[in-house]
Amino acid sequence: MDFTFTNEQIAFRDSVSRFLMSEVAPDTLREIWETDGGRSPELRRMMAAQGLTVLAVPEAEGGLGLGDIDWALMTQELGYYAIPDSLADAAYVGAGLLAGLPGDNAVRATWLPRIADGSCRIAVGHPVNPWVADAALADLLLLAHPVQNGIELHALTRDAVEVIPQASIDGSRRLAQVRWDPCSASRVADGQTGRALWEEALDRGAVNVAGQLVGLAQRMVDISVDYVAQRKQFGKPIGSFQAVKHHLADVVTKIEFARPVLYQAAYALAHGGTHRALLASHAKLACADAAWNAARKGIQVHGAMGYTWEVDLQMYAKRAWALDAAWGDRAFHKDRLAGALLGESAPLGPLASFNNNMDS
């Protein structure tokens, strides 16, 4: 497997990074957190103008038709800057769900072009998530309805559901319990077809969150390195103390081990790998562990003041803690790993590590 990104992919990632660096500085992030909606319509318009909403939309509906590997780079940038927006939920996970519908489906034909031009918000309610992100702000909600032969996919507008807000430790994460009544008019995929769509959405959602967690981990370690280089004790920067170096080196090691796992999962998603679910769960666990450690060690080297509102670190730590349970908590993904690794068809044995079927 080749994890070397093309020059075009790297250039696009760098352009996204420069854009978010200028538009989502920590002070801007604080201001958006303190608004009632936790969102900036102007930021969403600018992201659409930069082409960030068209990536996963098929070319037939006005998009670029890019895939999971491109998004593995994109989501890291969204995490690094902790963007106060559910862009990836709509333009990646939601767009993927709609793109899985037949080409002549009316819901697909109506909403994919709107995702591409940035004129709508999509909320995705998967059974693994107890609350739906951005449900109160969404123009369209894609919701799951378990039935005897699978899981149906339903599409409803905001006025067709009841939304009960739920507080989050992340000031820009808008969660809600959604109450609704499934009917034939809202159903866009039956139980059997919907099951496949929702299973892919789960893996895509997990990889989406994993990418953001790696980006958050990198941002927190960067913030911590800057702090320990400036903070002095006994006349020396505390970053020169060996114990502090060890804390941050541990975080960097976890990030470096998590990134290849993320890329392997994205590769399996893009190529329909037979062990896609296993790799997606592995990515979520590895990236969540990196972000969790970055937050804990970052707060520790800040002398616990990293919890306070005045320090930038706390915003990225809170986002990491919130995303840790999104699209399946650790228990859920460990159970999926156990089922894959301990089952009768588990890829175990001396030759399994070199078996290319893991990714095909």
mmCIF file with all atom_site columns, C-alpha atoms in Angstrom, residues 56-58 68 71 88-101 108 112 115 122 124 142 153 197 200-201 204:
data_model
loop_
_atom_site.group_PDB
_atom_site.id
_atom_site.type_symbol
_atom_site.label_atom_id
_atom_site.label_alt_id
_atom_site.label_comp_id
_atom_site.label_asym_id
_atom_site.label_entity_id
_atom_site.label_seq_id
_atom_site.pdbx_PDB_ins_code
_atom_site.Cartn_x
_atom_site.Cartn_y
_atom_site.Cartn_z
_atom_site.occupancy
_atom_site.B_iso_or_equiv
_atom_site.pdbx_formal_charge
_atom_site.auth_seq_id
_atom_site.auth_comp_id
_atom_site.auth_asym_id
_atom_site.auth_atom_id
_atom_site.pdbx_PDB_model_num
ATOM 1  C CA . ALA A 1 56  ? -17.468 14.336 -1.848 1.00 0.00 ? 56  ALA A CA 1
ATOM 2  C CA . VAL A 1 57  ? -20.413 15.327 -4.062 1.00 0.00 ? 57  VAL A CA 1
ATOM 3  C CA . PRO A 1 58  ? -20.364 13.369 -7.360 1.00 0.00 ? 58  PRO A CA 1
ATOM 4  C CA . ASP A 1 68  ? -12.128 9.084  1.474  1.00 0.00 ? 68  ASP A CA 1
ATOM 5  C CA . TRP A 1 71  ? -10.985 13.570 3.245  1.00 0.00 ? 71  TRP A CA 1
ATOM 6  C CA . ALA A 1 88  ? -17.765 17.094 7.509  1.00 0.00 ? 88  ALA A CA 1
ATOM 7  C CA . ASP A 1 89  ? -21.091 15.661 8.712  1.00 0.00 ? 89  ASP A CA 1
ATOM 8  C CA . ALA A 1 90  ? -22.860 17.260 5.752  1.00 0.00 ? 90  ALA A CA 1
ATOM 9  C CA . ALA A 1 91  ? -20.241 17.379 2.990  1.00 0.00 ? 91  ALA A CA 1
ATOM 10 C CA . TYR A 1 92  ? -18.620 14.014 3.736  1.00 0.00 ? 92  TYR A CA 1
ATOM 11 C CA . VAL A 1 93  ? -20.878 11.633 5.687  1.00 0.00 ? 93  VAL A CA 1
ATOM 12 C CA . GLY A 1 94  ? -24.212 13.068 4.528  1.00 0.00 ? 94  GLY A CA 1
ATOM 13 C CA . ALA A 1 95  ? -23.057 13.449 0.935  1.00 0.00 ? 95  ALA A CA 1
ATOM 14 C CA . GLY A 1 96  ? -21.815 9.852  1.000  1.00 0.00 ? 96  GLY A CA 1
ATOM 15 C CA . LEU A 1 97  ? -25.203 8.612  2.172  1.00 0.00 ? 97  LEU A CA 1
ATOM 16 C CA . LEU A 1 98  ? -27.061 10.489 -0.553 1.00 0.00 ? 98  LEU A CA 1
ATOM 17 C CA . ALA A 1 99  ? -24.535 9.493  -3.220 1.00 0.00 ? 99  ALA A CA 1
ATOM 18 C CA . GLY A 1 100 ? -25.276 5.848  -2.388 1.00 0.00 ? 100 GLY A CA 1
ATOM 19 C CA . LEU A 1 101 ? -28.870 6.277  -3.559 1.00 0.00 ? 101 LEU A CA 1
ATOM 20 C CA . ARG A 1 108 ? -30.374 12.714 -4.057 1.00 0.00 ? 108 ARG A CA 1
ATOM 21 C CA . LEU A 1 112 ? -26.580 16.891 -3.363 1.00 0.00 ? 112 LEU A CA 1
ATOM 22 C CA . ILE A 1 115 ? -24.569 20.449 -0.373 1.00 0.00 ? 115 ILE A CA 1
ATOM 23 C CA . ILE A 1 122 ? -27.409 18.216 6.714  1.00 0.00 ? 122 ILE A CA 1
ATOM 24 C CA . VAL A 1 124 ? -27.077 12.602 10.158 1.00 0.00 ? 124 VAL A CA 1
ATOM 25 C CA . LEU A 1 142 ? -31.038 11.814 7.397  1.00 0.00 ? 142 LEU A CA 1
ATOM 26 C CA . LEU A 1 153 ? -33.041 5.505  5.569  1.00 0.00 ? 153 LEU A CA 1
ATOM 27 C CA . LEU A 1 197 ? -25.801 2.551  3.428  1.00 0.00 ? 197 LEU A CA 1
ATOM 28 C CA . GLU A 1 200 ? -20.824 2.487  5.287  1.00 0.00 ? 200 GLU A CA 1
ATOM 29 C CA . ALA A 1 201 ? -21.925 5.736  6.940  1.00 0.00 ? 201 ALA A CA 1
ATOM 30 C CA . ARG A 1 204 ? -17.119 6.878  7.230  1.00 0.00 ? 204 ARG A CA 1
#
